[in-house]
JSON list of C-alpha atoms in Angstrom, two decimals:
[
{"chain": "A", "resi": 1, "resn": "MET", "atom": "CA", "xyz": [7.43, 3.37, 15.87]},
{"chain": "A", "resi": 2, "resn": "LYS", "atom": "CA", "xyz": [4.54, 2.22, 18.02]},
{"chain": "A", "resi": 3, "resn": "THR", "atom": "CA", "xyz": [2.04, 3.03, 15.25]},
{"chain": "A", "resi": 4, "resn": "GLY", "atom": "CA", "xyz": [4.09, 1.07, 12.73]},
{"chain": "A", "resi": 5, "resn": "PHE", "atom": "CA", "xyz": [4.20, -1.91, 15.05]},
{"chain": "A", "resi": 6, "resn": "LEU", "atom": "CA", "xyz": [0.43, -1.83, 15.52]},
{"chain": "A", "resi": 7, "resn": "VAL", "atom": "CA", "xyz": [-0.14, -1.68, 11.77]},
{"chain": "A", "resi": 8, "resn": "PHE", "atom": "CA", "xyz": [2.25, -4.58, 11.24]},
{"chain": "A", "resi": 9, "resn": "THR", "atom": "CA", "xyz": [0.56, -6.62, 13.98]},
{"chain": "A", "resi": 10, "resn": "ALA", "atom": "CA", "xyz": [-2.91, -5.97, 12.54]},
{"chain": "A", "resi": 11, "resn": "THR", "atom": "CA", "xyz": [-1.71, -6.92, 9.07]},
{"chain": "A", "resi": 12, "resn": "VAL", "atom": "CA", "xyz": [-0.21, -10.20, 10.27]},
{"chain": "A", "resi": 13, "resn": "PHE", "atom": "CA", "xyz": [-3.40, -10.97, 12.19]},
{"chain": "A", "resi": 14, "resn": "PHE", "atom": "CA", "xyz": [-5.54, -10.29, 9.11]},
{"chain": "A", "resi": 15, "resn": "ILE", "atom": "CA", "xyz": [-3.36, -12.47, 6.93]},
{"chain": "A", "resi": 16, "resn": "SER", "atom": "CA", "xyz": [-3.53, -15.28, 9.48]},
{"chain": "A", "resi": 17, "resn": "LEU", "atom": "CA", "xyz": [-7.31, -15.08, 9.38]},
{"chain": "A", "resi": 18, "resn": "CYS", "atom": "CA", "xyz": [-7.26, -15.51, 5.62]},
{"chain": "A", "resi": 19, "resn": "ALA", "atom": "CA", "xyz": [-4.75, -18.34, 5.41]},
{"chain": "A", "resi": 20, "resn": "PRO", "atom": "CA", "xyz": [-5.88, -21.51, 3.61]},
{"chain": "A", "resi": 21, "resn": "SER", "atom": "CA", "xyz": [-5.14, -23.55, 6.73]},
{"chain": "A", "resi": 22, "resn": "SER", "atom": "CA", "xyz": [-8.09, -21.94, 8.48]},
{"chain": "A", "resi": 23, "resn": "ALA", "atom": "CA", "xyz": [-11.22, -24.03, 8.79]},
{"chain": "A", "resi": 24, "resn": "CYS", "atom": "CA", "xyz": [-14.28, -24.44, 10.99]},
{"chain": "A", "resi": 25, "resn": "GLU", "atom": "CA", "xyz": [-13.33, -26.36, 14.13]},
{"chain": "A", "resi": 26, "resn": "GLU", "atom": "CA", "xyz": [-16.99, -27.25, 14.39]},
{"chain": "A", "resi": 27, "resn": "TYR", "atom": "CA", "xyz": [-20.28, -26.22, 12.86]},
{"chain": "A", "resi": 28, "resn": "LYS", "atom": "CA", "xyz": [-22.64, -24.32, 15.12]},
{"chain": "A", "resi": 29, "resn": "GLY", "atom": "CA", "xyz": [-26.21, -23.10, 15.13]},
{"chain": "A", "resi": 30, "resn": "LEU", "atom": "CA", "xyz": [-27.02, -19.42, 14.64]},
{"chain": "A", "resi": 31, "resn": "SER", "atom": "CA", "xyz": [-30.18, -17.59, 15.57]},
{"chain": "A", "resi": 32, "resn": "LYS", "atom": "CA", "xyz": [-32.17, -15.73, 12.93]},
{"chain": "A", "resi": 33, "resn": "GLU", "atom": "CA", "xyz": [-31.02, -12.42, 14.41]},
{"chain": "A", "resi": 34, "resn": "GLU", "atom": "CA", "xyz": [-27.35, -13.47, 14.32]},
{"chain": "A", "resi": 35, "resn": "MET", "atom": "CA", "xyz": [-27.60, -14.57, 10.70]},
{"chain": "A", "resi": 36, "resn": "LYS", "atom": "CA", "xyz": [-29.19, -11.26, 9.70]},
{"chain": "A", "resi": 37, "resn": "ASP", "atom": "CA", "xyz": [-26.56, -9.25, 11.58]},
{"chain": "A", "resi": 38, "resn": "TYR", "atom": "CA", "xyz": [-23.66, -11.13, 9.98]},
{"chain": "A", "resi": 39, "resn": "ARG", "atom": "CA", "xyz": [-25.25, -10.88, 6.54]},
{"chain": "A", "resi": 40, "resn": "ASP", "atom": "CA", "xyz": [-25.79, -7.13, 6.92]},
{"chain": "A", "resi": 41, "resn": "LYS", "atom": "CA", "xyz": [-22.18, -6.66, 8.03]},
{"chain": "A", "resi": 42, "resn": "LEU", "atom": "CA", "xyz": [-20.93, -8.42, 4.90]},
{"chain": "A", "resi": 43, "resn": "ALA", "atom": "CA", "xyz": [-22.91, -6.01, 2.72]},
{"chain": "A", "resi": 44, "resn": "GLU", "atom": "CA", "xyz": [-22.12, -2.87, 4.72]},
{"chain": "A", "resi": 45, "resn": "GLU", "atom": "CA", "xyz": [-20.14, -0.36, 2.68]},
{"chain": "A", "resi": 46, "resn": "GLY", "atom": "CA", "xyz": [-17.15, 1.00, 4.55]},
{"chain": "A", "resi": 47, "resn": "ALA", "atom": "CA", "xyz": [-17.27, -1.73, 7.21]},
{"chain": "A", "resi": 48, "resn": "ASP", "atom": "CA", "xyz": [-13.95, -2.85, 8.63]},
{"chain": "A", "resi": 49, "resn": "GLU", "atom": "CA", "xyz": [-12.59, -5.77, 6.61]},
{"chain": "A", "resi": 50, "resn": "LEU", "atom": "CA", "xyz": [-11.80, -7.74, 9.76]},
{"chain": "A", "resi": 51, "resn": "ASP", "atom": "CA", "xyz": [-15.44, -7.39, 10.82]},
{"chain": "A", "resi": 52, "resn": "LYS", "atom": "CA", "xyz": [-16.53, -8.62, 7.41]},
{"chain": "A", "resi": 53, "resn": "MET", "atom": "CA", "xyz": [-14.16, -11.56, 7.60]},
{"chain": "A", "resi": 54, "resn": "PHE", "atom": "CA", "xyz": [-15.45, -12.46, 11.06]},
{"chain": "A", "resi": 55, "resn": "SER", "atom": "CA", "xyz": [-19.05, -12.25, 9.85]},
{"chain": "A", "resi": 56, "resn": "PHE", "atom": "CA", "xyz": [-18.29, -14.45, 6.87]},
{"chain": "A", "resi": 57, "resn": "ARG", "atom": "CA", "xyz": [-16.55, -17.02, 9.07]},
{"chain": "A", "resi": 58, "resn": "GLU", "atom": "CA", "xyz": [-19.53, -17.17, 11.42]},
{"chain": "A", "resi": 59, "resn": "LEU", "atom": "CA", "xyz": [-21.94, -17.75, 8.54]},
{"chain": "A", "resi": 60, "resn": "VAL", "atom": "CA", "xyz": [-19.78, -20.26, 6.68]},
{"chain": "A", "resi": 61, "resn": "CYS", "atom": "CA", "xyz": [-19.33, -22.27, 9.90]},
{"chain": "A", "resi": 62, "resn": "SER", "atom": "CA", "xyz": [-23.08, -22.54, 10.42]},
{"chain": "A", "resi": 63, "resn": "ASP", "atom": "CA", "xyz": [-24.48, -26.03, 10.99]},
{"chain": "A", "resi": 64, "resn": "SER", "atom": "CA", "xyz": [-26.84, -25.41, 8.07]},
{"chain": "A", "resi": 65, "resn": "PRO", "atom": "CA", "xyz": [-25.44, -26.46, 4.64]},
{"chain": "A", "resi": 66, "resn": "THR", "atom": "CA", "xyz": [-27.88, -24.04, 3.02]},
{"chain": "A", "resi": 67, "resn": "MET", "atom": "CA", "xyz": [-26.55, -21.14, 5.11]},
{"chain": "A", "resi": 68, "resn": "ARG", "atom": "CA", "xyz": [-22.95, -22.07, 4.33]},
{"chain": "A", "resi": 69, "resn": "ALA", "atom": "CA", "xyz": [-23.67, -22.00, 0.59]},
{"chain": "A", "resi": 70, "resn": "TYR", "atom": "CA", "xyz": [-25.61, -18.75, 1.01]},
{"chain": "A", "resi": 71, "resn": "ALA", "atom": "CA", "xyz": [-22.73, -17.14, 2.90]},
{"chain": "A", "resi": 72, "resn": "ILE", "atom": "CA", "xyz": [-20.32, -17.83, 0.05]},
{"chain": "A", "resi": 73, "resn": "GLU", "atom": "CA", "xyz": [-22.62, -16.72, -2.77]},
{"chain": "A", "resi": 74, "resn": "TYR", "atom": "CA", "xyz": [-23.90, -13.64, -0.92]},
{"chain": "A", "resi": 75, "resn": "GLY", "atom": "CA", "xyz": [-20.40, -12.76, 0.27]},
{"chain": "A", "resi": 76, "resn": "LEU", "atom": "CA", "xyz": [-18.90, -12.88, -3.22]},
{"chain": "A", "resi": 77, "resn": "LYS", "atom": "CA", "xyz": [-21.70, -10.75, -4.60]},
{"chain": "A", "resi": 78, "resn": "SER", "atom": "CA", "xyz": [-21.44, -8.16, -1.85]},
{"chain": "A", "resi": 79, "resn": "THR", "atom": "CA", "xyz": [-17.69, -7.55, -1.49]},
{"chain": "A", "resi": 80, "resn": "LYS", "atom": "CA", "xyz": [-14.95, -6.31, -3.79]},
{"chain": "A", "resi": 81, "resn": "ASP", "atom": "CA", "xyz": [-12.11, -6.81, -1.32]},
{"chain": "A", "resi": 82, "resn": "ALA", "atom": "CA", "xyz": [-9.51, -9.09, -2.92]},
{"chain": "A", "resi": 83, "resn": "VAL", "atom": "CA", "xyz": [-8.51, -10.90, 0.28]},
{"chain": "A", "resi": 84, "resn": "LEU", "atom": "CA", "xyz": [-12.10, -11.59, 1.28]},
{"chain": "A", "resi": 85, "resn": "ARG", "atom": "CA", "xyz": [-12.97, -12.80, -2.21]},
{"chain": "A", "resi": 86, "resn": "SER", "atom": "CA", "xyz": [-9.97, -15.15, -2.17]},
{"chain": "A", "resi": 87, "resn": "GLU", "atom": "CA", "xyz": [-11.13, -16.66, 1.12]},
{"chain": "A", "resi": 88, "resn": "MET", "atom": "CA", "xyz": [-14.65, -17.06, -0.24]},
{"chain": "A", "resi": 89, "resn": "LEU", "atom": "CA", "xyz": [-13.32, -18.71, -3.39]},
{"chain": "A", "resi": 90, "resn": "LEU", "atom": "CA", "xyz": [-11.40, -21.19, -1.26]},
{"chain": "A", "resi": 91, "resn": "GLU", "atom": "CA", "xyz": [-14.51, -22.05, 0.76]},
{"chain": "A", "resi": 92, "resn": "ALA", "atom": "CA", "xyz": [-16.63, -22.34, -2.40]},
{"chain": "A", "resi": 93, "resn": "MET", "atom": "CA", "xyz": [-14.17, -24.74, -4.01]},
{"chain": "A", "resi": 94, "resn": "PHE", "atom": "CA", "xyz": [-13.98, -26.90, -0.90]},
{"chain": "A", "resi": 95, "resn": "GLN", "atom": "CA", "xyz": [-17.74, -27.30, -0.81]},
{"chain": "A", "resi": 96, "resn": "LYS", "atom": "CA", "xyz": [-17.96, -28.59, -4.37]},
{"chain": "A", "resi": 97, "resn": "LYS", "atom": "CA", "xyz": [-18.50, -32.28, -5.10]},
{"chain": "A", "resi": 98, "resn": "ARG", "atom": "CA", "xyz": [-17.96, -32.01, -8.86]},
{"chain": "A", "resi": 99, "resn": "ILE", "atom": "CA", "xyz": [-16.64, -29.45, -11.30]},
{"chain": "A", "resi": 100, "resn": "ASP", "atom": "CA", "xyz": [-17.95, -29.11, -14.85]},
{"chain": "A", "resi": 101, "resn": "ILE", "atom": "CA", "xyz": [-15.53, -27.22, -17.07]},
{"chain": "A", "resi": 102, "resn": "ASN", "atom": "CA", "xyz": [-17.22, -25.69, -20.10]},
{"chain": "A", "resi": 103, "resn": "LEU", "atom": "CA", "xyz": [-15.02, -25.53, -23.19]},
{"chain": "A", "resi": 104, "resn": "THR", "atom": "CA", "xyz": [-15.42, -22.95, -25.96]},
{"chain": "A", "resi": 105, "resn": "LYS", "atom": "CA", "xyz": [-14.94, -24.20, -29.49]},
{"chain": "A", "resi": 106, "resn": "SER", "atom": "CA", "xyz": [-12.60, -22.22, -31.69]},
{"chain": "A", "resi": 107, "resn": "ASN", "atom": "CA", "xyz": [-11.51, -22.43, -35.33]},
{"chain": "A", "resi": 108, "resn": "ASN", "atom": "CA", "xyz": [-7.91, -22.12, -34.09]},
{"chain": "A", "resi": 109, "resn": "LEU", "atom": "CA", "xyz": [-7.94, -25.57, -32.47]},
{"chain": "A", "resi": 110, "resn": "ASN", "atom": "CA", "xyz": [-5.92, -28.32, -34.11]},
{"chain": "A", "resi": 111, "resn": "ALA", "atom": "CA", "xyz": [-7.50, -31.58, -35.24]},
{"chain": "A", "resi": 112, "resn": "ASN", "atom": "CA", "xyz": [-6.72, -33.45, -32.02]},
{"chain": "A", "resi": 113, "resn": "ASP", "atom": "CA", "xyz": [-8.19, -30.72, -29.83]},
{"chain": "A", "resi": 114, "resn": "LYS", "atom": "CA", "xyz": [-11.29, -30.48, -32.01]},
{"chain": "A", "resi": 115, "resn": "TYR", "atom": "CA", "xyz": [-11.75, -34.24, -31.65]},
{"chain": "A", "resi": 116, "resn": "PHE", "atom": "CA", "xyz": [-11.31, -33.95, -27.88]},
{"chain": "A", "resi": 117, "resn": "PHE", "atom": "CA", "xyz": [-13.87, -31.13, -27.74]},
{"chain": "A", "resi": 118, "resn": "GLU", "atom": "CA", "xyz": [-16.41, -33.15, -29.71]},
{"chain": "A", "resi": 119, "resn": "SER", "atom": "CA", "xyz": [-15.81, -36.34, -27.70]},
{"chain": "A", "resi": 120, "resn": "LYS", "atom": "CA", "xyz": [-16.54, -34.45, -24.47]},
{"chain": "A", "resi": 121, "resn": "GLY", "atom": "CA", "xyz": [-19.51, -32.56, -25.84]},
{"chain": "A", "resi": 122, "resn": "GLY", "atom": "CA", "xyz": [-17.80, -29.33, -24.83]},
{"chain": "A", "resi": 123, "resn": "VAL", "atom": "CA", "xyz": [-17.80, -30.22, -21.10]},
{"chain": "A", "resi": 124, "resn": "VAL", "atom": "CA", "xyz": [-15.10, -31.89, -18.99]},
{"chain": "A", "resi": 125, "resn": "THR", "atom": "CA", "xyz": [-16.43, -33.21, -15.68]},
{"chain": "A", "resi": 126, "resn": "TYR", "atom": "CA", "xyz": [-14.35, -33.90, -12.59]},
{"chain": "A", "resi": 127, "resn": "ILE", "atom": "CA", "xyz": [-15.59, -35.70, -9.48]},
{"chain": "A", "resi": 128, "resn": "ILE", "atom": "CA", "xyz": [-13.95, -34.37, -6.32]},
{"chain": "A", "resi": 129, "resn": "GLY", "atom": "CA", "xyz": [-11.86, -36.68, -4.14]},
{"chain": "A", "resi": 130, "resn": "ASN", "atom": "CA", "xyz": [-9.90, -35.92, -0.97]},
{"chain": "A", "resi": 131, "resn": "LYS", "atom": "CA", "xyz": [-9.31, -32.34, 0.10]},
{"chain": "A", "resi": 132, "resn": "PHE", "atom": "CA", "xyz": [-6.32, -30.76, 1.82]},
{"chain": "A", "resi": 133, "resn": "LYS", "atom": "CA", "xyz": [-7.26, -27.30, 3.00]},
{"chain": "A", "resi": 134, "resn": "SER", "atom": "CA", "xyz": [-3.86, -26.37, 4.43]},
{"chain": "A", "resi": 135, "resn": "GLU", "atom": "CA", "xyz": [-2.52, -26.63, 0.87]},
{"chain": "A", "resi": 136, "resn": "GLY", "atom": "CA", "xyz": [-5.60, -25.26, -0.87]},
{"chain": "A", "resi": 137, "resn": "CYS", "atom": "CA", "xyz": [-5.66, -28.58, -2.73]},
{"chain": "A", "resi": 138, "resn": "ILE", "atom": "CA", "xyz": [-8.58, -30.67, -3.98]},
{"chain": "A", "resi": 139, "resn": "ASN", "atom": "CA", "xyz": [-7.72, -34.03, -5.49]},
{"chain": "A", "resi": 140, "resn": "ILE", "atom": "CA", "xyz": [-9.60, -35.42, -8.43]},
{"chain": "A", "resi": 141, "resn": "GLN", "atom": "CA", "xyz": [-11.33, -38.66, -7.48]},
{"chain": "A", "resi": 142, "resn": "ASN", "atom": "CA", "xyz": [-9.03, -41.72, -7.42]},
{"chain": "A", "resi": 143, "resn": "THR", "atom": "CA", "xyz": [-5.79, -39.72, -7.73]},
{"chain": "A", "resi": 144, "resn": "GLY", "atom": "CA", "xyz": [-4.62, -39.88, -4.12]},
{"chain": "A", "resi": 145, "resn": "ASP", "atom": "CA", "xyz": [-5.82, -40.24, -0.57]},
{"chain": "A", "resi": 146, "resn": "GLU", "atom": "CA", "xyz": [-2.95, -39.17, 1.68]},
{"chain": "A", "resi": 147, "resn": "SER", "atom": "CA", "xyz": [-1.68, -35.95, 0.13]},
{"chain": "A", "resi": 148, "resn": "CYS", "atom": "CA", "xyz": [-2.19, -33.40, -2.62]},
{"chain": "A", "resi": 149, "resn": "SER", "atom": "CA", "xyz": [-1.80, -35.20, -5.94]},
{"chain": "A", "resi": 150, "resn": "SER", "atom": "CA", "xyz": [0.67, -33.81, -8.46]},
{"chain": "A", "resi": 151, "resn": "TYR", "atom": "CA", "xyz": [-1.06, -35.89, -11.14]},
{"chain": "A", "resi": 152, "resn": "GLY", "atom": "CA", "xyz": [-4.70, -34.91, -10.65]},
{"chain": "A", "resi": 153, "resn": "SER", "atom": "CA", "xyz": [-5.82, -31.95, -8.54]},
{"chain": "A", "resi": 154, "resn": "PHE", "atom": "CA", "xyz": [-7.20, -28.44, -8.34]},
{"chain": "A", "resi": 155, "resn": "VAL", "atom": "CA", "xyz": [-5.14, -25.95, -6.31]},
{"chain": "A", "resi": 156, "resn": "VAL", "atom": "CA", "xyz": [-6.56, -22.65, -5.06]},
{"chain": "A", "resi": 157, "resn": "SER", "atom": "CA", "xyz": [-4.14, -19.75, -4.67]},
{"chain": "A", "resi": 158, "resn": "GLY", "atom": "CA", "xyz": [-5.55, -16.28, -4.04]},
{"chain": "A", "resi": 159, "resn": "ASN", "atom": "CA", "xyz": [-8.17, -15.60, -6.71]},
{"chain": "A", "resi": 160, "resn": "LYS", "atom": "CA", "xyz": [-6.84, -18.28, -9.06]},
{"chain": "A", "resi": 161, "resn": "VAL", "atom": "CA", "xyz": [-7.38, -22.01, -9.50]},
{"chain": "A", "resi": 162, "resn": "SER", "atom": "CA", "xyz": [-4.93, -24.28, -11.30]},
{"chain": "A", "resi": 163, "resn": "LEU", "atom": "CA", "xyz": [-5.72, -27.77, -12.57]},
{"chain": "A", "resi": 164, "resn": "THR", "atom": "CA", "xyz": [-3.40, -30.70, -13.24]},
{"chain": "A", "resi": 165, "resn": "ASP", "atom": "CA", "xyz": [-4.85, -33.82, -14.84]},
{"chain": "A", "resi": 166, "resn": "GLY", "atom": "CA", "xyz": [-2.20, -36.03, -16.37]},
{"chain": "A", "resi": 167, "resn": "ASP", "atom": "CA", "xyz": [-1.57, -34.63, -19.84]},
{"chain": "A", "resi": 168, "resn": "TYR", "atom": "CA", "xyz": [-4.00, -31.75, -19.31]},
{"chain": "A", "resi": 169, "resn": "ILE", "atom": "CA", "xyz": [-3.71, -28.52, -17.36]},
{"chain": "A", "resi": 170, "resn": "GLY", "atom": "CA", "xyz": [-5.96, -25.56, -16.70]},
{"chain": "A", "resi": 171, "resn": "GLU", "atom": "CA", "xyz": [-5.59, -22.07, -15.29]},
{"chain": "A", "resi": 172, "resn": "PHE", "atom": "CA", "xyz": [-8.61, -20.08, -14.10]},
{"chain": "A", "resi": 173, "resn": "GLU", "atom": "CA", "xyz": [-9.20, -16.73, -12.41]},
{"chain": "A", "resi": 174, "resn": "LEU", "atom": "CA", "xyz": [-12.18, -15.53, -10.41]},
{"chain": "A", "resi": 175, "resn": "SER", "atom": "CA", "xyz": [-14.15, -13.02, -12.47]},
{"chain": "A", "resi": 176, "resn": "LYS", "atom": "CA", "xyz": [-16.26, -10.08, -11.31]},
{"chain": "A", "resi": 177, "resn": "ALA", "atom": "CA", "xyz": [-19.30, -12.22, -12.15]},
{"chain": "A", "resi": 178, "resn": "ASN", "atom": "CA", "xyz": [-17.91, -14.90, -9.76]},
{"chain": "A", "resi": 179, "resn": "ASP", "atom": "CA", "xyz": [-17.22, -17.51, -12.42]},
{"chain": "A", "resi": 180, "resn": "LEU", "atom": "CA", "xyz": [-13.79, -19.04, -13.02]},
{"chain": "A", "resi": 181, "resn": "ILE", "atom": "CA", "xyz": [-12.49, -18.01, -16.45]},
{"chain": "A", "resi": 182, "resn": "GLY", "atom": "CA", "xyz": [-9.36, -19.26, -18.16]},
{"chain": "A", "resi": 183, "resn": "PHE", "atom": "CA", "xyz": [-8.10, -22.06, -20.37]},
{"chain": "A", "resi": 184, "resn": "TYR", "atom": "CA", "xyz": [-7.82, -25.84, -20.62]},
{"chain": "A", "resi": 185, "resn": "LYS", "atom": "CA", "xyz": [-4.82, -27.30, -22.48]},
{"chain": "A", "resi": 186, "resn": "ARG", "atom": "CA", "xyz": [-3.17, -30.56, -23.42]},
{"chain": "A", "resi": 187, "resn": "VAL", "atom": "CA", "xyz": [0.51, -30.20, -22.56]},
{"chain": "A", "resi": 188, "resn": "ASN", "atom": "CA", "xyz": [1.88, -32.61, -25.15]},
{"chain": "A", "resi": 189, "resn": "ASN", "atom": "CA", "xyz": [1.52, -32.96, -28.94]},
{"chain": "A", "resi": 190, "resn": "GLY", "atom": "CA", "xyz": [1.13, -29.24, -29.46]},
{"chain": "A", "resi": 191, "resn": "GLY", "atom": "CA", "xyz": [-2.21, -28.80, -27.76]},
{"chain": "A", "resi": 192, "resn": "GLU", "atom": "CA", "xyz": [-3.83, -25.38, -28.03]},
{"chain": "A", "resi": 193, "resn": "LYS", "atom": "CA", "xyz": [-5.27, -23.37, -25.16]},
{"chain": "A", "resi": 194, "resn": "ILE", "atom": "CA", "xyz": [-9.03, -23.91, -25.18]},
{"chain": "A", "resi": 195, "resn": "VAL", "atom": "CA", "xyz": [-11.01, -21.07, -23.63]},
{"chain": "A", "resi": 196, "resn": "ALA", "atom": "CA", "xyz": [-12.76, -22.58, -20.62]},
{"chain": "A", "resi": 197, "resn": "SER", "atom": "CA", "xyz": [-14.81, -21.68, -17.58]},
{"chain": "A", "resi": 198, "resn": "PHE", "atom": "CA", "xyz": [-16.69, -23.19, -14.66]},
{"chain": "A", "resi": 199, "resn": "SER", "atom": "CA", "xyz": [-19.23, -21.99, -12.16]},
{"chain": "A", "resi": 200, "resn": "LEU", "atom": "CA", "xyz": [-18.91, -21.86, -8.38]},
{"chain": "A", "resi": 201, "resn": "PHE", "atom": "CA", "xyz": [-22.66, -22.18, -7.80]}
]
């Protein structure tokens, strides 16, 4: 019974560490030795996942923007753990200032979707507005200031990102190559799913 309680407690603690509401209370400086130690722990095979999460948090809360970006990119490349990768995806999304969604042209698209594809040159660009980390929500610019917009926003949930933009929606999943792969679709007038992707870096 005691063992089961300890496992349960550790699990709850780990989940709380990975919750979207978590954020850096403040950015802080790290010495060269600290940065190397945390980086090595992220890449260490067989290392405890809590230790890896702690190391990632220390790096991503560095007062250096370059180190924060490095922590996310290096972390995603060096870990296969689903919970860690979800946390890193969340941090990566919240550091972005714009998102360029690349559309893939297909012969299956209807006339309206083909026209849309051509008018956008195969790329749909979104400028990021307000962010609400407790909800994993990133508003598209000019869609809302006080709360997560139901009309125009990206929402991160686990290893997936969903998009709502008026008459358009998108669903994307983090790939092994650390890109977001999925589709972009107009929800009215019989729009087809357009294969789409965007990069985190």
